[in-house]
PDB file of C-alpha atoms in Angstrom:
ATOM      1  CA  MET A   5      39.324 -39.198 -23.730  1.00  0.00           C
ATOM      2  CA  ILE A   6      37.133 -36.167 -23.221  1.00  0.00           C
ATOM      3  CA  VAL A   7      34.284 -36.490 -20.725  1.00  0.00           C
ATOM      4  CA  GLY A   8      31.042 -34.652 -21.448  1.00  0.00           C
ATOM      5  CA  GLU A   9      28.133 -33.704 -19.228  1.00  0.00           C
ATOM      6  CA  GLN A  10      24.617 -32.707 -20.254  1.00  0.00           C
ATOM      7  CA  LYS A  11      23.415 -29.169 -19.584  1.00  0.00           C
ATOM      8  CA  PRO A  12      20.023 -28.751 -17.885  1.00  0.00           C
ATOM      9  CA  LEU A  13      17.109 -28.485 -20.331  1.00  0.00           C
ATOM     10  CA  GLU A  14      16.201 -25.041 -18.991  1.00  0.00           C
ATOM     11  CA  GLU A  15      19.656 -23.714 -19.844  1.00  0.00           C
ATOM     12  CA  ILE A  16      19.491 -25.155 -23.371  1.00  0.00           C
ATOM     13  CA  LYS A  17      16.062 -23.554 -23.858  1.00  0.00           C
ATOM     14  CA  GLU A  18      17.471 -20.172 -22.834  1.00  0.00           C
ATOM     15  CA  LEU A  19      20.419 -20.568 -25.208  1.00  0.00           C
ATOM     16  CA  ILE A  20      18.122 -21.413 -28.122  1.00  0.00           C
ATOM     17  CA  GLY A  21      15.818 -18.481 -27.481  1.00  0.00           C
ATOM     18  CA  ASP A  22      13.005 -17.633 -29.885  1.00  0.00           C
ATOM     19  CA  VAL A  23      14.284 -19.290 -33.064  1.00  0.00           C
ATOM     20  CA  LYS A  24      11.973 -21.717 -34.871  1.00  0.00           C
ATOM     21  CA  GLU A  25      14.295 -24.126 -36.663  1.00  0.00           C
ATOM     22  CA  VAL A  26      16.781 -26.000 -34.532  1.00  0.00           C
ATOM     23  CA  LEU A  27      19.228 -28.766 -35.424  1.00  0.00           C
ATOM     24  CA  VAL A  28      20.511 -30.977 -32.591  1.00  0.00           C
ATOM     25  CA  ALA A  29      23.801 -32.571 -33.627  1.00  0.00           C
ATOM     26  CA  GLY A  30      25.177 -35.553 -31.733  1.00  0.00           C
ATOM     27  CA  CYS A  31      28.675 -36.997 -31.910  1.00  0.00           C
ATOM     28  CA  GLY A  32      29.552 -40.682 -31.992  1.00  0.00           C
ATOM     29  CA  THR A  33      32.748 -40.702 -29.964  1.00  0.00           C
ATOM     30  CA  CYS A  34      33.666 -39.370 -26.496  1.00  0.00           C
ATOM     31  CA  VAL A  35      30.242 -37.946 -25.606  1.00  0.00           C
ATOM     32  CA  THR A  36      28.520 -41.131 -26.742  1.00  0.00           C
ATOM     33  CA  VAL A  37      30.395 -43.352 -24.321  1.00  0.00           C
ATOM     34  CA  CYS A  38      29.689 -40.992 -21.422  1.00  0.00           C
ATOM     35  CA  PHE A  39      25.977 -40.779 -22.367  1.00  0.00           C
ATOM     36  CA  ALA A  40      26.073 -37.019 -22.864  1.00  0.00           C
ATOM     37  CA  GLY A  41      25.724 -36.335 -26.571  1.00  0.00           C
ATOM     38  CA  GLY A  42      25.501 -39.366 -28.831  1.00  0.00           C
ATOM     39  CA  GLU A  43      22.794 -40.266 -31.318  1.00  0.00           C
ATOM     40  CA  ARG A  44      20.467 -41.397 -28.551  1.00  0.00           C
ATOM     41  CA  GLU A  45      20.928 -38.228 -26.510  1.00  0.00           C
ATOM     42  CA  ALA A  46      20.468 -36.074 -29.628  1.00  0.00           C
ATOM     43  CA  GLN A  47      17.146 -37.786 -30.379  1.00  0.00           C
ATOM     44  CA  LEU A  48      16.071 -37.412 -26.764  1.00  0.00           C
ATOM     45  CA  LEU A  49      16.967 -33.733 -26.580  1.00  0.00           C
ATOM     46  CA  ALA A  50      15.246 -33.012 -29.902  1.00  0.00           C
ATOM     47  CA  SER A  51      12.121 -34.771 -28.676  1.00  0.00           C
ATOM     48  CA  ALA A  52      12.216 -32.945 -25.328  1.00  0.00           C
ATOM     49  CA  LEU A  53      12.681 -29.572 -27.070  1.00  0.00           C
ATOM     50  CA  ARG A  54       9.755 -30.252 -29.421  1.00  0.00           C
ATOM     51  CA  LEU A  55       7.547 -31.185 -26.465  1.00  0.00           C
ATOM     52  CA  THR A  56       8.557 -28.288 -24.238  1.00  0.00           C
ATOM     53  CA  SER A  57       8.178 -25.765 -27.065  1.00  0.00           C
ATOM     54  CA  GLN A  58       4.637 -27.002 -27.680  1.00  0.00           C
ATOM     55  CA  VAL A  59       3.822 -26.941 -23.971  1.00  0.00           C
ATOM     56  CA  ASP A  60       5.107 -23.346 -23.871  1.00  0.00           C
ATOM     57  CA  GLY A  61       2.879 -22.484 -26.854  1.00  0.00           C
ATOM     58  CA  ASP A  62       5.796 -21.690 -29.171  1.00  0.00           C
ATOM     59  CA  PRO A  63       6.231 -24.824 -31.348  1.00  0.00           C
ATOM     60  CA  LYS A  64       9.690 -25.241 -32.840  1.00  0.00           C
ATOM     61  CA  GLU A  65      10.846 -27.456 -35.665  1.00  0.00           C
ATOM     62  CA  VAL A  66      13.600 -29.486 -34.033  1.00  0.00           C
ATOM     63  CA  THR A  67      15.513 -32.078 -36.037  1.00  0.00           C
ATOM     64  CA  ASP A  68      18.384 -34.274 -34.936  1.00  0.00           C
ATOM     65  CA  VAL A  69      21.415 -35.824 -36.548  1.00  0.00           C
ATOM     66  CA  ALA A  70      24.505 -37.630 -35.336  1.00  0.00           C
ATOM     67  CA  VAL A  71      27.877 -38.081 -37.004  1.00  0.00           C
ATOM     68  CA  GLN A  72      30.730 -40.385 -36.130  1.00  0.00           C
ATOM     69  CA  ARG A  73      33.100 -37.574 -35.157  1.00  0.00           C
ATOM     70  CA  GLN A  74      32.516 -33.852 -34.928  1.00  0.00           C
ATOM     71  CA  CYS A  75      36.244 -33.216 -34.467  1.00  0.00           C
ATOM     72  CA  GLU A  76      37.110 -34.109 -38.073  1.00  0.00           C
ATOM     73  CA  TRP A  77      36.048 -32.117 -41.151  1.00  0.00           C
ATOM     74  CA  GLU A  78      35.449 -35.266 -43.150  1.00  0.00           C
ATOM     75  CA  TYR A  79      32.626 -36.260 -40.855  1.00  0.00           C
ATOM     76  CA  ILE A  80      30.909 -32.905 -40.392  1.00  0.00           C
ATOM     77  CA  ASP A  81      31.076 -31.803 -44.027  1.00  0.00           C
ATOM     78  CA  PRO A  82      27.918 -33.803 -44.906  1.00  0.00           C
ATOM     79  CA  LEU A  83      25.978 -31.721 -42.352  1.00  0.00           C
ATOM     80  CA  ALA A  84      26.445 -28.507 -44.358  1.00  0.00           C
ATOM     81  CA  GLU A  85      23.009 -28.643 -45.957  1.00  0.00           C
ATOM     82  CA  GLN A  86      21.193 -29.305 -42.688  1.00  0.00           C
ATOM     83  CA  ILE A  87      23.156 -26.578 -40.925  1.00  0.00           C
ATOM     84  CA  ALA A  88      22.241 -24.120 -43.692  1.00  0.00           C
ATOM     85  CA  LYS A  89      18.544 -24.958 -43.259  1.00  0.00           C
ATOM     86  CA  SER A  90      18.513 -24.417 -39.500  1.00  0.00           C
ATOM     87  CA  GLU A  91      18.644 -21.173 -37.540  1.00  0.00           C
ATOM     88  CA  VAL A  92      20.534 -22.667 -34.609  1.00  0.00           C
ATOM     89  CA  VAL A  93      22.719 -25.749 -34.227  1.00  0.00           C
ATOM     90  CA  VAL A  94      22.840 -27.327 -30.777  1.00  0.00           C
ATOM     91  CA  SER A  95      26.005 -29.403 -30.830  1.00  0.00           C
ATOM     92  CA  LEU A  96      26.223 -32.037 -28.135  1.00  0.00           C
ATOM     93  CA  ALA A  97      29.886 -32.687 -28.915  1.00  0.00           C
ATOM     94  CA  CYS A  98      32.896 -31.532 -26.943  1.00  0.00           C
ATOM     95  CA  GLY A  99      34.513 -28.093 -27.249  1.00  0.00           C
ATOM     96  CA  ILE A 100      36.318 -29.030 -30.450  1.00  0.00           C
ATOM     97  CA  ARG A 101      33.072 -28.702 -32.365  1.00  0.00           C
ATOM     98  CA  GLY A 102      32.589 -25.239 -30.886  1.00  0.00           C
ATOM     99  CA  ALA A 103      36.112 -24.343 -31.979  1.00  0.00           C
ATOM    100  CA  TYR A 104      35.182 -25.383 -35.505  1.00  0.00           C
ATOM    101  CA  GLY A 105      32.445 -22.763 -35.389  1.00  0.00           C
ATOM    102  CA  GLY A 106      29.596 -25.042 -36.355  1.00  0.00           C
ATOM    103  CA  GLY A 107      31.154 -25.737 -39.736  1.00  0.00           C
ATOM    104  CA  ARG A 108      30.922 -22.133 -40.936  1.00  0.00           C
ATOM    105  CA  GLN A 109      34.517 -21.711 -42.007  1.00  0.00           C
ATOM    106  CA  ARG A 110      34.239 -24.426 -44.578  1.00  0.00           C
ATOM    107  CA  HIS A 111      30.740 -23.453 -45.691  1.00  0.00           C
ATOM    108  CA  PRO A 112      30.499 -19.876 -46.967  1.00  0.00           C
ATOM    109  CA  GLN A 113      26.761 -20.305 -47.530  1.00  0.00           C
ATOM    110  CA  GLY A 114      26.216 -20.703 -43.810  1.00  0.00           C
ATOM    111  CA  ARG A 115      28.474 -17.749 -43.041  1.00  0.00           C
ATOM    112  CA  GLN A 116      26.697 -15.455 -45.509  1.00  0.00           C
ATOM    113  CA  GLU A 117      23.323 -16.199 -44.006  1.00  0.00           C
ATOM    114  CA  GLY A 118      24.663 -15.281 -40.582  1.00  0.00           C
ATOM    115  CA  LYS A 119      24.148 -18.647 -38.940  1.00  0.00           C
ATOM    116  CA  LYS A 120      24.912 -18.828 -35.252  1.00  0.00           C
TER     117      LYS A 120
ATOM    118  CA  MET B  13      -7.419 -26.765 -20.982  1.00  0.00           C
ATOM    119  CA  SER B  14     -10.838 -26.105 -22.465  1.00  0.00           C
ATOM    120  CA  ILE B  15     -11.204 -29.747 -23.568  1.00  0.00           C
ATOM    121  CA  GLN B  16     -11.011 -30.855 -19.951  1.00  0.00           C
ATOM    122  CA  GLN B  17     -13.518 -28.292 -18.773  1.00  0.00           C
ATOM    123  CA  ASP B  18     -16.012 -28.434 -21.631  1.00  0.00           C
ATOM    124  CA  SER B  19     -16.492 -32.173 -22.035  1.00  0.00           C
ATOM    125  CA  TYR B  20     -15.872 -35.501 -20.365  1.00  0.00           C
ATOM    126  CA  PHE B  21     -12.272 -36.363 -21.046  1.00  0.00           C
ATOM    127  CA  GLU B  22     -11.374 -39.894 -22.169  1.00  0.00           C
ATOM    128  CA  PRO B  23      -7.594 -40.256 -21.810  1.00  0.00           C
ATOM    129  CA  GLU B  24      -5.475 -42.160 -24.281  1.00  0.00           C
ATOM    130  CA  ILE B  25      -2.909 -44.234 -22.449  1.00  0.00           C
ATOM    131  CA  THR B  26      -0.028 -46.282 -23.828  1.00  0.00           C
ATOM    132  CA  ALA B  27       1.201 -49.267 -21.797  1.00  0.00           C
ATOM    133  CA  PHE B  28       4.551 -50.876 -22.576  1.00  0.00           C
ATOM    134  CA  MET B  29       4.503 -54.483 -21.415  1.00  0.00           C
ATOM    135  CA  CYS B  30       6.922 -57.371 -21.401  1.00  0.00           C
ATOM    136  CA  ILE B  31       5.710 -60.547 -23.114  1.00  0.00           C
ATOM    137  CA  TYR B  32       6.267 -62.591 -19.969  1.00  0.00           C
ATOM    138  CA  CYS B  33       4.547 -61.637 -16.694  1.00  0.00           C
ATOM    139  CA  ALA B  34       2.893 -58.406 -17.853  1.00  0.00           C
ATOM    140  CA  TYR B  35       1.265 -59.696 -20.988  1.00  0.00           C
ATOM    141  CA  MET B  36       0.290 -62.892 -19.201  1.00  0.00           C
ATOM    142  CA  ALA B  37      -1.375 -60.760 -16.513  1.00  0.00           C
ATOM    143  CA  ALA B  38      -3.369 -59.024 -19.261  1.00  0.00           C
ATOM    144  CA  ASP B  39      -4.267 -62.424 -20.647  1.00  0.00           C
ATOM    145  CA  THR B  40      -5.333 -63.596 -17.191  1.00  0.00           C
ATOM    146  CA  ALA B  41      -7.538 -60.526 -16.801  1.00  0.00           C
ATOM    147  CA  GLY B  42      -9.187 -61.460 -20.095  1.00  0.00           C
ATOM    148  CA  ALA B  43      -9.565 -65.134 -19.190  1.00  0.00           C
ATOM    149  CA  LEU B  44     -11.150 -64.218 -15.849  1.00  0.00           C
ATOM    150  CA  ARG B  45     -13.433 -61.666 -17.588  1.00  0.00           C
ATOM    151  CA  ILE B  46     -12.145 -58.853 -15.392  1.00  0.00           C
ATOM    152  CA  PRO B  47     -13.116 -55.565 -17.068  1.00  0.00           C
ATOM    153  CA  TYR B  48     -10.584 -52.770 -17.426  1.00  0.00           C
ATOM    154  CA  PRO B  49     -10.813 -49.381 -19.214  1.00  0.00           C
ATOM    155  CA  PRO B  50     -10.462 -49.490 -23.001  1.00  0.00           C
ATOM    156  CA  ASN B  51      -8.371 -46.300 -22.841  1.00  0.00           C
ATOM    157  CA  VAL B  52      -5.198 -48.359 -22.488  1.00  0.00           C
ATOM    158  CA  LYS B  53      -3.352 -49.411 -25.629  1.00  0.00           C
ATOM    159  CA  LEU B  54      -0.853 -52.206 -25.065  1.00  0.00           C
ATOM    160  CA  VAL B  55       2.585 -52.322 -26.687  1.00  0.00           C
ATOM    161  CA  LYS B  56       4.301 -55.695 -26.393  1.00  0.00           C
ATOM    162  CA  LEU B  57       8.048 -55.739 -25.810  1.00  0.00           C
ATOM    163  CA  PRO B  58      10.375 -58.755 -25.501  1.00  0.00           C
ATOM    164  CA  CYS B  59      11.356 -57.401 -22.065  1.00  0.00           C
ATOM    165  CA  THR B  60      10.875 -54.043 -20.333  1.00  0.00           C
ATOM    166  CA  GLY B  61      14.667 -53.796 -20.546  1.00  0.00           C
ATOM    167  CA  LYS B  62      13.918 -52.868 -24.176  1.00  0.00           C
ATOM    168  CA  THR B  63      12.170 -49.653 -23.106  1.00  0.00           C
ATOM    169  CA  ASP B  64      13.878 -46.385 -23.828  1.00  0.00           C
ATOM    170  CA  PRO B  65      13.119 -42.801 -22.773  1.00  0.00           C
ATOM    171  CA  ARG B  66      12.738 -42.091 -26.506  1.00  0.00           C
ATOM    172  CA  TYR B  67       9.767 -44.479 -26.642  1.00  0.00           C
ATOM    173  CA  PHE B  68       8.045 -42.595 -23.824  1.00  0.00           C
ATOM    174  CA  LEU B  69       8.659 -39.153 -25.337  1.00  0.00           C
ATOM    175  CA  LYS B  70       7.544 -40.374 -28.764  1.00  0.00           C
ATOM    176  CA  ALA B  71       4.290 -41.624 -27.249  1.00  0.00           C
ATOM    177  CA  PHE B  72       3.678 -38.202 -25.685  1.00  0.00           C
ATOM    178  CA  GLU B  73       4.594 -36.444 -28.941  1.00  0.00           C
ATOM    179  CA  ASP B  74       2.090 -38.642 -30.752  1.00  0.00           C
ATOM    180  CA  GLY B  75      -0.668 -37.586 -28.373  1.00  0.00           C
ATOM    181  CA  ALA B  76      -0.696 -40.080 -25.497  1.00  0.00           C
ATOM    182  CA  ASP B  77      -2.104 -38.504 -22.332  1.00  0.00           C
ATOM    183  CA  GLY B  78      -0.333 -41.019 -20.125  1.00  0.00           C
ATOM    184  CA  VAL B  79       2.218 -43.798 -20.435  1.00  0.00           C
ATOM    185  CA  TYR B  80       3.052 -46.677 -18.141  1.00  0.00           C
ATOM    186  CA  VAL B  81       5.279 -49.716 -18.110  1.00  0.00           C
ATOM    187  CA  VAL B  82       4.309 -53.125 -16.727  1.00  0.00           C
ATOM    188  CA  ALA B  83       7.072 -55.565 -15.855  1.00  0.00           C
ATOM    189  CA  CYS B  84       7.782 -58.789 -14.008  1.00  0.00           C
ATOM    190  CA  PRO B  85       8.283 -58.404 -10.230  1.00  0.00           C
ATOM    191  CA  ILE B  86      11.762 -57.274  -9.185  1.00  0.00           C
ATOM    192  CA  GLY B  87      13.985 -60.351  -8.967  1.00  0.00           C
ATOM    193  CA  ASN B  88      11.767 -62.341 -11.338  1.00  0.00           C
ATOM    194  CA  CYS B  89      12.681 -60.745 -14.663  1.00  0.00           C
ATOM    195  CA  HIS B  90      13.136 -63.400 -17.346  1.00  0.00           C
ATOM    196  CA  HIS B  91      16.134 -61.429 -18.549  1.00  0.00           C
ATOM    197  CA  VAL B  92      17.455 -61.065 -14.988  1.00  0.00           C
ATOM    198  CA  ARG B  93      17.655 -57.259 -14.655  1.00  0.00           C
ATOM    199  CA  GLY B  94      15.621 -55.867 -17.547  1.00  0.00           C
ATOM    200  CA  ASN B  95      12.872 -54.577 -15.250  1.00  0.00           C
ATOM    201  CA  GLU B  96      15.403 -52.831 -12.993  1.00  0.00           C
ATOM    202  CA  ARG B  97      16.890 -51.075 -15.999  1.00  0.00           C
ATOM    203  CA  ALA B  98      13.426 -50.070 -17.171  1.00  0.00           C
ATOM    204  CA  TYR B  99      12.630 -48.703 -13.698  1.00  0.00           C
ATOM    205  CA  ALA B 100      15.753 -46.527 -13.768  1.00  0.00           C
ATOM    206  CA  ARG B 101      14.786 -45.208 -17.221  1.00  0.00           C
ATOM    207  CA  VAL B 102      11.239 -44.456 -16.076  1.00  0.00           C
ATOM    208  CA  GLN B 103      12.537 -42.511 -13.075  1.00  0.00           C
ATOM    209  CA  TRP B 104      14.931 -40.562 -15.306  1.00  0.00           C
ATOM    210  CA  THR B 105      12.169 -39.781 -17.810  1.00  0.00           C
ATOM    211  CA  LYS B 106       9.776 -38.668 -15.060  1.00  0.00           C
ATOM    212  CA  LYS B 107      12.261 -35.972 -14.098  1.00  0.00           C
ATOM    213  CA  LEU B 108      12.680 -34.972 -17.750  1.00  0.00           C
ATOM    214  CA  LEU B 109       8.891 -34.723 -18.133  1.00  0.00           C
ATOM    215  CA  ASP B 110       8.797 -32.408 -15.114  1.00  0.00           C
ATOM    216  CA  ASP B 111      11.432 -30.227 -16.802  1.00  0.00           C
ATOM    217  CA  VAL B 112       9.549 -30.336 -20.118  1.00  0.00           C
ATOM    218  CA  GLY B 113       6.354 -29.187 -18.396  1.00  0.00           C
ATOM    219  CA  LEU B 114       4.211 -32.260 -19.045  1.00  0.00           C
ATOM    220  CA  GLY B 115       4.558 -33.586 -15.492  1.00  0.00           C
ATOM    221  CA  GLY B 116       6.300 -36.767 -14.406  1.00  0.00           C
ATOM    222  CA  GLU B 117       3.084 -38.168 -12.932  1.00  0.00           C
ATOM    223  CA  ARG B 118       1.881 -38.925 -16.468  1.00  0.00           C
ATOM    224  CA  LEU B 119       4.444 -41.741 -16.558  1.00  0.00           C
ATOM    225  CA  ASP B 120       4.666 -44.676 -14.138  1.00  0.00           C
ATOM    226  CA  MET B 121       5.804 -48.269 -13.804  1.00  0.00           C
ATOM    227  CA  PHE B 122       4.164 -51.285 -12.208  1.00  0.00           C
ATOM    228  CA  PHE B 123       5.352 -54.793 -11.404  1.00  0.00           C
ATOM    229  CA  MET B 124       3.154 -57.891 -11.408  1.00  0.00           C
ATOM    230  CA  SER B 125       3.312 -61.604 -12.060  1.00  0.00           C
ATOM    231  CA  GLY B 126       1.400 -63.482 -14.756  1.00  0.00           C
ATOM    232  CA  GLY B 127      -1.419 -64.590 -12.480  1.00  0.00           C
ATOM    233  CA  GLN B 128      -2.290 -61.093 -11.279  1.00  0.00           C
ATOM    234  CA  GLY B 129      -5.036 -60.322 -13.751  1.00  0.00           C
ATOM    235  CA  ALA B 130      -6.995 -58.343 -11.154  1.00  0.00           C
ATOM    236  CA  THR B 131      -3.906 -56.220 -10.414  1.00  0.00           C
ATOM    237  CA  PHE B 132      -3.494 -55.533 -14.131  1.00  0.00           C
ATOM    238  CA  ALA B 133      -7.088 -54.313 -14.366  1.00  0.00           C
ATOM    239  CA  GLU B 134      -6.650 -52.260 -11.185  1.00  0.00           C
ATOM    240  CA  VAL B 135      -3.533 -50.572 -12.568  1.00  0.00           C
ATOM    241  CA  ALA B 136      -5.338 -49.741 -15.837  1.00  0.00           C
ATOM    242  CA  LYS B 137      -8.181 -48.177 -13.841  1.00  0.00           C
ATOM    243  CA  GLU B 138      -5.772 -46.297 -11.562  1.00  0.00           C
ATOM    244  CA  MET B 139      -3.829 -44.811 -14.475  1.00  0.00           C
ATOM    245  CA  THR B 140      -7.017 -43.898 -16.353  1.00  0.00           C
ATOM    246  CA  GLU B 141      -8.405 -42.079 -13.312  1.00  0.00           C
ATOM    247  CA  ARG B 142      -5.090 -40.380 -12.609  1.00  0.00           C
ATOM    248  CA  ILE B 143      -4.728 -39.095 -16.176  1.00  0.00           C
ATOM    249  CA  ARG B 144      -8.377 -38.063 -16.285  1.00  0.00           C
ATOM    250  CA  ALA B 145      -7.743 -35.945 -13.193  1.00  0.00           C
ATOM    251  CA  LEU B 146      -4.576 -34.445 -14.713  1.00  0.00           C
ATOM    252  CA  GLY B 147      -6.347 -33.538 -17.948  1.00  0.00           C
ATOM    253  CA  PRO B 148      -5.317 -33.919 -21.589  1.00  0.00           C
ATOM    254  CA  ASN B 149      -1.750 -33.874 -22.818  1.00  0.00           C
ATOM    255  CA  PRO B 150      -0.990 -30.127 -23.361  1.00  0.00           C
ATOM    256  CA  VAL B 151       0.804 -30.999 -26.605  1.00  0.00           C
ATOM    257  CA  LYS B 152      -2.413 -32.463 -27.999  1.00  0.00           C
ATOM    258  CA  ILE B 153      -4.296 -29.283 -27.102  1.00  0.00           C
ATOM    259  CA  VAL B 154      -1.724 -27.114 -28.902  1.00  0.00           C
ATOM    260  CA  ASN B 155      -1.925 -29.306 -32.027  1.00  0.00           C
ATOM    261  CA  SER B 156      -5.722 -29.552 -32.100  1.00  0.00           C
TER     262      SER B 156
END
C-alpha cells in the first residue's frame, strides 16, 4: 500500500497561484486510510482554501470531489467535465494520478484548453 | 476591519454541544435564570465525538465570528472517549485556522458537567468578550 502525507497549506497555496477556479480531487483508497487525501480531506482542503483566499482578499471558487480510485481510468473518467471547468486540479492522490496527467490524455478537450 | 472600528461589534458565535452534560448545563443555566449573551447559537450533537473539523470550517465560511465546543468532563463522556476525540480535532483545527489566517483563538473547547449552569454562562460570556476583542470574521468583511 502507498502511504501519503499532506503538504502544508502554504505550499499548496503557492502551487495554486493566482488562478480562480480550483478543483480538489480526493481518492478513496490508499490516501484515505492514511488520512491524507480522501473525501474528508478533500472537503477540508477545499474549505480551507476558500477561507484563506477570502482572508487574503483574493476569493477563489474551490470545489471538491472524491472518486474511489484515481489510479484507474474507469474511476476518473467521470471527472472529465469538472476538470474541464477548472483552471487547476489539486489531486490528493498518490503519484499515479500525477503520472496520468490529470486525465488529459484521455480528454482532448482538457488538453486543448491547456489545463494544468 | 472598519466594522470593528466604526460600530459596536456583536459577534456571532456557534457552540457545538453534546446532548448530555453540555446541553444539560445550558438547561441548568436557564432553570437557574442565569443570564448569558444571546450571541451564542447552540448546535446539539449526540456526542462531541461527532464533531468534525469540516463543521468548524463550515461555520466560519457561513459567517461565524467564533466557534466553541462544550463537552462532558474528561473521563465522564457518555460515549467513553468522544470528548477526547473532539479535543484532538479542535486542537488540529486551531492550527489549521492559524495557517488559514483566521486565528486559532477563534475556536476553543470547554468541559463541564450538567449541573454547571453558571460555568456554561461564564464560558458564553468569555467567548463573546474574546471574539469581540478579536473583531469580526475577516471572511464576513470580504463578503459584505
